[in-house]
Amino acid sequence: SAVISQKPSRDICQRGTSLTIQCQVDSQVTMMFWYRQQPGQSLTLIATANQGSEATYESGFVIDKFPISRPNLTFSTLTVSNMSPEDSSIYLCSVEGADDLGGTQYFGPGTRLLVL
Amino acid sequence: KNEVEQSPQNLTAQEGEFITINCSYSVGISALHWLQQHPGGGIVSLFMLSSGKKKHGRLIATINIQEKHSSLHITASHPRDSAVYICAVLNYGGSQGNLIFGKGTKLSVKP
């Protein structure tokens, strides 16, 4: 299994500012995924982060708005830039298990963001 | 029409009741996940299925690939089972992260 931690767990931010969310995994993983869950909605994949290469963004998400770092195999950050109230969401980090559970996806506890 | 549909959207049950949550999907898949999201937002993966049936404690998940349908059953439900249950499918050929999520079923189990 994989244990994932995220920081911060929640934050309240002013519009126009930026917030960086950290994701730490207790084992080395190839791919890390960032999701967003807007209020009352299902999860949406923002991007896939591979170590040593640029993140791959899904349609509707761009690097300027959601820059991602992946400096090593256990850590990633997602920055929400120039925030607006529409960015108020839960942001979740996820990894794919590489052990005998092969294919099981593990999720972090999430970062609950409120933009005023 | 959403590619992943869950029913019901909301479910209230009495402690001890047998609960079924359904998931139907319209795309070809290589796997289906059942996830549990607690009120704080954290998500736990319950099952990953590609065929048949899996059981873990009081939870049972089944999938019928031909009918493109999966069910999550909770036996002897308990208030601590109260959560949102999310069905997510891995589109055939997609990377593991490219899951398509249902909107979730909010379960409330009353003592």
PDB file of N, CA and C in Angstrom, chain A residues 37-43 90 92 107 112, chain B residues 6-12 19-22 33-47 59 72 74 78-88 101-109:
ATOM      1  N   GLN A  37     -11.852  18.502  -7.027  1.00  0.00           N
ATOM      2  CA  GLN A  37     -13.257  18.192  -6.819  1.00  0.00           C
ATOM      3  C   GLN A  37     -13.952  19.470  -6.398  1.00  0.00           C
ATOM      4  N   GLN A  38     -14.663  20.066  -7.329  1.00  0.00           N
ATOM      5  CA  GLN A  38     -15.417  21.276  -7.009  1.00  0.00           C
ATOM      6  C   GLN A  38     -16.665  20.899  -6.229  1.00  0.00           C
ATOM      7  N   PRO A  39     -17.203  21.856  -5.477  1.00  0.00           N
ATOM      8  CA  PRO A  39     -18.341  21.544  -4.608  1.00  0.00           C
ATOM      9  C   PRO A  39     -19.480  20.860  -5.358  1.00  0.00           C
ATOM     10  N   GLY A  40     -19.903  19.717  -4.838  1.00  0.00           N
ATOM     11  CA  GLY A  40     -21.015  18.994  -5.424  1.00  0.00           C
ATOM     12  C   GLY A  40     -20.708  18.268  -6.710  1.00  0.00           C
ATOM     13  N   GLN A  41     -19.453  18.267  -7.114  1.00  0.00           N
ATOM     14  CA  GLN A  41     -19.076  17.647  -8.386  1.00  0.00           C
ATOM     15  C   GLN A  41     -18.201  16.416  -8.155  1.00  0.00           C
ATOM     16  N   SER A  42     -18.040  15.645  -9.225  1.00  0.00           N
ATOM     17  CA  SER A  42     -17.141  14.504  -9.138  1.00  0.00           C
ATOM     18  C   SER A  42     -15.696  14.981  -9.359  1.00  0.00           C
ATOM     19  N   LEU A  43     -14.783  14.062  -9.143  1.00  0.00           N
ATOM     20  CA  LEU A  43     -13.366  14.413  -9.286  1.00  0.00           C
ATOM     21  C   LEU A  43     -13.000  14.605 -10.757  1.00  0.00           C
ATOM     22  N   ILE A  90     -11.691  20.891  -3.423  1.00  0.00           N
ATOM     23  CA  ILE A  90     -10.768  19.985  -2.749  1.00  0.00           C
ATOM     24  C   ILE A  90      -9.774  19.529  -3.805  1.00  0.00           C
ATOM     25  N   LEU A  92      -6.803  16.871  -4.636  1.00  0.00           N
ATOM     26  CA  LEU A  92      -6.334  15.560  -4.170  1.00  0.00           C
ATOM     27  C   LEU A  92      -5.157  15.077  -4.994  1.00  0.00           C
ATOM     28  N   PHE A 107      -5.268   7.591  -2.633  1.00  0.00           N
ATOM     29  CA  PHE A 107      -5.526   9.021  -2.615  1.00  0.00           C
ATOM     30  C   PHE A 107      -5.014   9.640  -1.330  1.00  0.00           C
ATOM     31  N   ARG A 112      -8.465  21.197   1.233  1.00  0.00           N
ATOM     32  CA  ARG A 112      -9.715  21.935   1.026  1.00  0.00           C
ATOM     33  C   ARG A 112      -9.390  23.423   0.928  1.00  0.00           C
TER      34      ARG A 112
ATOM     35  N   GLN B   6     -24.282   6.899 -11.316  1.00  0.00           N
ATOM     36  CA  GLN B   6     -24.490   6.185 -10.070  1.00  0.00           C
ATOM     37  C   GLN B   6     -25.924   6.388  -9.594  1.00  0.00           C
ATOM     38  N   SER B   7     -26.431   5.361  -8.922  1.00  0.00           N
ATOM     39  CA  SER B   7     -27.747   5.499  -8.295  1.00  0.00           C
ATOM     40  C   SER B   7     -27.777   4.691  -7.008  1.00  0.00           C
ATOM     41  N   PRO B   8     -28.500   5.181  -5.996  1.00  0.00           N
ATOM     42  CA  PRO B   8     -29.118   6.498  -5.964  1.00  0.00           C
ATOM     43  C   PRO B   8     -28.084   7.592  -5.695  1.00  0.00           C
ATOM     44  N   GLN B   9     -28.509   8.837  -5.818  1.00  0.00           N
ATOM     45  CA  GLN B   9     -27.613   9.947  -5.493  1.00  0.00           C
ATOM     46  C   GLN B   9     -27.477  10.082  -3.987  1.00  0.00           C
ATOM     47  N   ASN B  10     -28.579   9.882  -3.299  1.00  0.00           N
ATOM     48  CA  ASN B  10     -28.604   9.960  -1.837  1.00  0.00           C
ATOM     49  C   ASN B  10     -29.316   8.741  -1.295  1.00  0.00           C
ATOM     50  N   LEU B  11     -28.841   8.267  -0.179  1.00  0.00           N
ATOM     51  CA  LEU B  11     -29.421   7.069   0.415  1.00  0.00           C
ATOM     52  C   LEU B  11     -29.354   7.184   1.919  1.00  0.00           C
ATOM     53  N   THR B  12     -30.514   7.017   2.562  1.00  0.00           N
ATOM     54  CA  THR B  12     -30.571   6.999   4.021  1.00  0.00           C
ATOM     55  C   THR B  12     -31.026   5.618   4.453  1.00  0.00           C
ATOM     56  N   ILE B  19     -27.351  -2.598   2.103  1.00  0.00           N
ATOM     57  CA  ILE B  19     -27.338  -1.441   1.208  1.00  0.00           C
ATOM     58  C   ILE B  19     -26.731  -1.824  -0.131  1.00  0.00           C
ATOM     59  N   THR B  20     -27.329  -1.309  -1.193  1.00  0.00           N
ATOM     60  CA  THR B  20     -26.784  -1.511  -2.538  1.00  0.00           C
ATOM     61  C   THR B  20     -26.657  -0.168  -3.246  1.00  0.00           C
ATOM     62  N   ILE B  21     -25.502   0.067  -3.806  1.00  0.00           N
ATOM     63  CA  ILE B  21     -25.256   1.245  -4.629  1.00  0.00           C
ATOM     64  C   ILE B  21     -24.865   0.760  -6.017  1.00  0.00           C
ATOM     65  N   ASN B  22     -25.457   1.370  -7.024  1.00  0.00           N
ATOM     66  CA  ASN B  22     -25.264   0.911  -8.392  1.00  0.00           C
ATOM     67  C   ASN B  22     -24.443   1.886  -9.221  1.00  0.00           C
ATOM     68  N   HIS B  33     -13.203   1.150 -10.151  1.00  0.00           N
ATOM     69  CA  HIS B  33     -12.872   1.385  -8.746  1.00  0.00           C
ATOM     70  C   HIS B  33     -14.105   1.785  -7.968  1.00  0.00           C
ATOM     71  N   TRP B  34     -14.180   1.334  -6.748  1.00  0.00           N
ATOM     72  CA  TRP B  34     -15.116   1.883  -5.780  1.00  0.00           C
ATOM     73  C   TRP B  34     -14.292   2.610  -4.720  1.00  0.00           C
ATOM     74  N   LEU B  35     -14.672   3.873  -4.479  1.00  0.00           N
ATOM     75  CA  LEU B  35     -13.960   4.727  -3.549  1.00  0.00           C
ATOM     76  C   LEU B  35     -14.915   5.210  -2.477  1.00  0.00           C
ATOM     77  N   GLN B  36     -14.352   5.499  -1.311  1.00  0.00           N
ATOM     78  CA  GLN B  36     -15.139   6.025  -0.205  1.00  0.00           C
ATOM     79  C   GLN B  36     -14.555   7.378   0.181  1.00  0.00           C
ATOM     80  N   GLN B  37     -15.401   8.390   0.207  1.00  0.00           N
ATOM     81  CA  GLN B  37     -14.935   9.721   0.578  1.00  0.00           C
ATOM     82  C   GLN B  37     -15.629  10.150   1.853  1.00  0.00           C
ATOM     83  N   HIS B  38     -14.800  10.463   2.868  1.00  0.00           N
ATOM     84  CA  HIS B  38     -15.332  10.878   4.149  1.00  0.00           C
ATOM     85  C   HIS B  38     -15.622  12.370   4.133  1.00  0.00           C
ATOM     86  N   PRO B  39     -16.409  12.840   5.093  1.00  0.00           N
ATOM     87  CA  PRO B  39     -16.805  14.256   5.103  1.00  0.00           C
ATOM     88  C   PRO B  39     -15.635  15.225   5.019  1.00  0.00           C
ATOM     89  N   GLY B  40     -14.493  14.880   5.558  1.00  0.00           N
ATOM     90  CA  GLY B  40     -13.334  15.770   5.483  1.00  0.00           C
ATOM     91  C   GLY B  40     -12.716  15.863   4.107  1.00  0.00           C
ATOM     92  N   GLY B  41     -13.106  14.990   3.207  1.00  0.00           N
ATOM     93  CA  GLY B  41     -12.616  15.038   1.838  1.00  0.00           C
ATOM     94  C   GLY B  41     -11.683  13.922   1.470  1.00  0.00           C
ATOM     95  N   GLY B  42     -11.074  13.245   2.453  1.00  0.00           N
ATOM     96  CA  GLY B  42     -10.133  12.182   2.154  1.00  0.00           C
ATOM     97  C   GLY B  42     -10.818  11.014   1.467  1.00  0.00           C
ATOM     98  N   ILE B  43     -10.100  10.386   0.543  1.00  0.00           N
ATOM     99  CA  ILE B  43     -10.662   9.285  -0.241  1.00  0.00           C
ATOM    100  C   ILE B  43      -9.887   8.007   0.038  1.00  0.00           C
ATOM    101  N   VAL B  44     -10.642   6.926   0.204  1.00  0.00           N
ATOM    102  CA  VAL B  44     -10.055   5.613   0.407  1.00  0.00           C
ATOM    103  C   VAL B  44     -10.508   4.711  -0.733  1.00  0.00           C
ATOM    104  N   SER B  45      -9.577   3.991  -1.297  1.00  0.00           N
ATOM    105  CA  SER B  45      -9.939   3.050  -2.347  1.00  0.00           C
ATOM    106  C   SER B  45     -10.449   1.769  -1.707  1.00  0.00           C
ATOM    107  N   LEU B  46     -11.674   1.356  -2.050  1.00  0.00           N
ATOM    108  CA  LEU B  46     -12.266   0.155  -1.469  1.00  0.00           C
ATOM    109  C   LEU B  46     -11.960  -1.077  -2.314  1.00  0.00           C
ATOM    110  N   PHE B  47     -12.212  -0.964  -3.598  1.00  0.00           N
ATOM    111  CA  PHE B  47     -12.036  -2.104  -4.499  1.00  0.00           C
ATOM    112  C   PHE B  47     -11.569  -1.629  -5.862  1.00  0.00           C
ATOM    113  N   LEU B  59     -18.173  -5.409   3.034  1.00  0.00           N
ATOM    114  CA  LEU B  59     -18.337  -4.818   1.707  1.00  0.00           C
ATOM    115  C   LEU B  59     -18.159  -5.873   0.622  1.00  0.00           C
ATOM    116  N   LEU B  72     -22.086  -2.029  -5.425  1.00  0.00           N
ATOM    117  CA  LEU B  72     -21.390  -2.088  -4.145  1.00  0.00           C
ATOM    118  C   LEU B  72     -22.439  -2.396  -3.079  1.00  0.00           C
ATOM    119  N   ILE B  74     -23.247  -3.214   1.035  1.00  0.00           N
ATOM    120  CA  ILE B  74     -22.783  -3.131   2.422  1.00  0.00           C
ATOM    121  C   ILE B  74     -23.754  -3.950   3.262  1.00  0.00           C
ATOM    122  N   HIS B  78     -23.646   0.301   9.290  1.00  0.00           N
ATOM    123  CA  HIS B  78     -23.346   0.943  10.567  1.00  0.00           C
ATOM    124  C   HIS B  78     -23.183   2.435  10.339  1.00  0.00           C
ATOM    125  N   PRO B  79     -23.494   3.270  11.340  1.00  0.00           N
ATOM    126  CA  PRO B  79     -23.317   4.721  11.142  1.00  0.00           C
ATOM    127  C   PRO B  79     -21.933   5.121  10.635  1.00  0.00           C
ATOM    128  N   ARG B  80     -20.915   4.377  10.967  1.00  0.00           N
ATOM    129  CA  ARG B  80     -19.578   4.744  10.495  1.00  0.00           C
ATOM    130  C   ARG B  80     -19.396   4.492   8.991  1.00  0.00           C
ATOM    131  N   ASP B  81     -20.380   3.820   8.389  1.00  0.00           N
ATOM    132  CA  ASP B  81     -20.352   3.652   6.926  1.00  0.00           C
ATOM    133  C   ASP B  81     -20.822   4.906   6.202  1.00  0.00           C
ATOM    134  N   SER B  82     -21.327   5.875   6.949  1.00  0.00           N
ATOM    135  CA  SER B  82     -21.829   7.106   6.334  1.00  0.00           C
ATOM    136  C   SER B  82     -20.689   7.823   5.629  1.00  0.00           C
ATOM    137  N   ALA B  83     -20.856   8.023   4.342  1.00  0.00           N
ATOM    138  CA  ALA B  83     -19.809   8.610   3.509  1.00  0.00           C
ATOM    139  C   ALA B  83     -20.376   8.767   2.107  1.00  0.00           C
ATOM    140  N   VAL B  84     -19.569   9.329   1.236  1.00  0.00           N
ATOM    141  CA  VAL B  84     -19.918   9.346  -0.184  1.00  0.00           C
ATOM    142  C   VAL B  84     -19.158   8.218  -0.862  1.00  0.00           C
ATOM    143  N   TYR B  85     -19.870   7.412  -1.622  1.00  0.00           N
ATOM    144  CA  TYR B  85     -19.263   6.294  -2.332  1.00  0.00           C
ATOM    145  C   TYR B  85     -19.200   6.638  -3.815  1.00  0.00           C
ATOM    146  N   ILE B  86     -18.014   6.540  -4.361  1.00  0.00           N
ATOM    147  CA  ILE B  86     -17.765   6.983  -5.733  1.00  0.00           C
ATOM    148  C   ILE B  86     -17.324   5.811  -6.587  1.00  0.00           C
ATOM    149  N   CYS B  87     -17.961   5.694  -7.730  1.00  0.00           N
ATOM    150  CA  CYS B  87     -17.573   4.708  -8.728  1.00  0.00           C
ATOM    151  C   CYS B  87     -16.688   5.409  -9.757  1.00  0.00           C
ATOM    152  N   ALA B  88     -15.598   4.788 -10.134  1.00  0.00           N
ATOM    153  CA  ALA B  88     -14.710   5.383 -11.130  1.00  0.00           C
ATOM    154  C   ALA B  88     -14.239   4.293 -12.078  1.00  0.00           C
ATOM    155  N   PHE B 101     -14.998   9.554 -13.233  1.00  0.00           N
ATOM    156  CA  PHE B 101     -15.670   9.418 -11.950  1.00  0.00           C
ATOM    157  C   PHE B 101     -17.168   9.631 -12.073  1.00  0.00           C
ATOM    158  N   GLY B 102     -17.916   8.848 -11.294  1.00  0.00           N
ATOM    159  CA  GLY B 102     -19.317   9.151 -11.094  1.00  0.00           C
ATOM    160  C   GLY B 102     -19.434  10.291 -10.092  1.00  0.00           C
ATOM    161  N   LYS B 103     -20.641  10.784  -9.919  1.00  0.00           N
ATOM    162  CA  LYS B 103     -20.847  11.925  -9.029  1.00  0.00           C
ATOM    163  C   LYS B 103     -20.961  11.509  -7.579  1.00  0.00           C
ATOM    164  N   GLY B 104     -21.019  10.214  -7.343  1.00  0.00           N
ATOM    165  CA  GLY B 104     -21.044   9.757  -5.966  1.00  0.00           C
ATOM    166  C   GLY B 104     -22.437   9.500  -5.436  1.00  0.00           C
ATOM    167  N   THR B 105     -22.512   8.635  -4.463  1.00  0.00           N
ATOM    168  CA  THR B 105     -23.741   8.341  -3.725  1.00  0.00           C
ATOM    169  C   THR B 105     -23.495   8.680  -2.275  1.00  0.00           C
ATOM    170  N   LYS B 106     -24.293   9.608  -1.765  1.00  0.00           N
ATOM    171  CA  LYS B 106     -24.126  10.004  -0.370  1.00  0.00           C
ATOM    172  C   LYS B 106     -24.960   9.093   0.511  1.00  0.00           C
ATOM    173  N   LEU B 107     -24.294   8.331   1.345  1.00  0.00           N
ATOM    174  CA  LEU B 107     -24.964   7.376   2.235  1.00  0.00           C
ATOM    175  C   LEU B 107     -24.966   7.909   3.658  1.00  0.00           C
ATOM    176  N   SER B 108     -26.126   7.852   4.267  1.00  0.00           N
ATOM    177  CA  SER B 108     -26.257   8.214   5.673  1.00  0.00           C
ATOM    178  C   SER B 108     -26.929   7.055   6.396  1.00  0.00           C
ATOM    179  N   VAL B 109     -26.238   6.496   7.365  1.00  0.00           N
ATOM    180  CA  VAL B 109     -26.772   5.374   8.131  1.00  0.00           C
ATOM    181  C   VAL B 109     -27.134   5.880   9.525  1.00  0.00           C
TER     182      VAL B 109
END
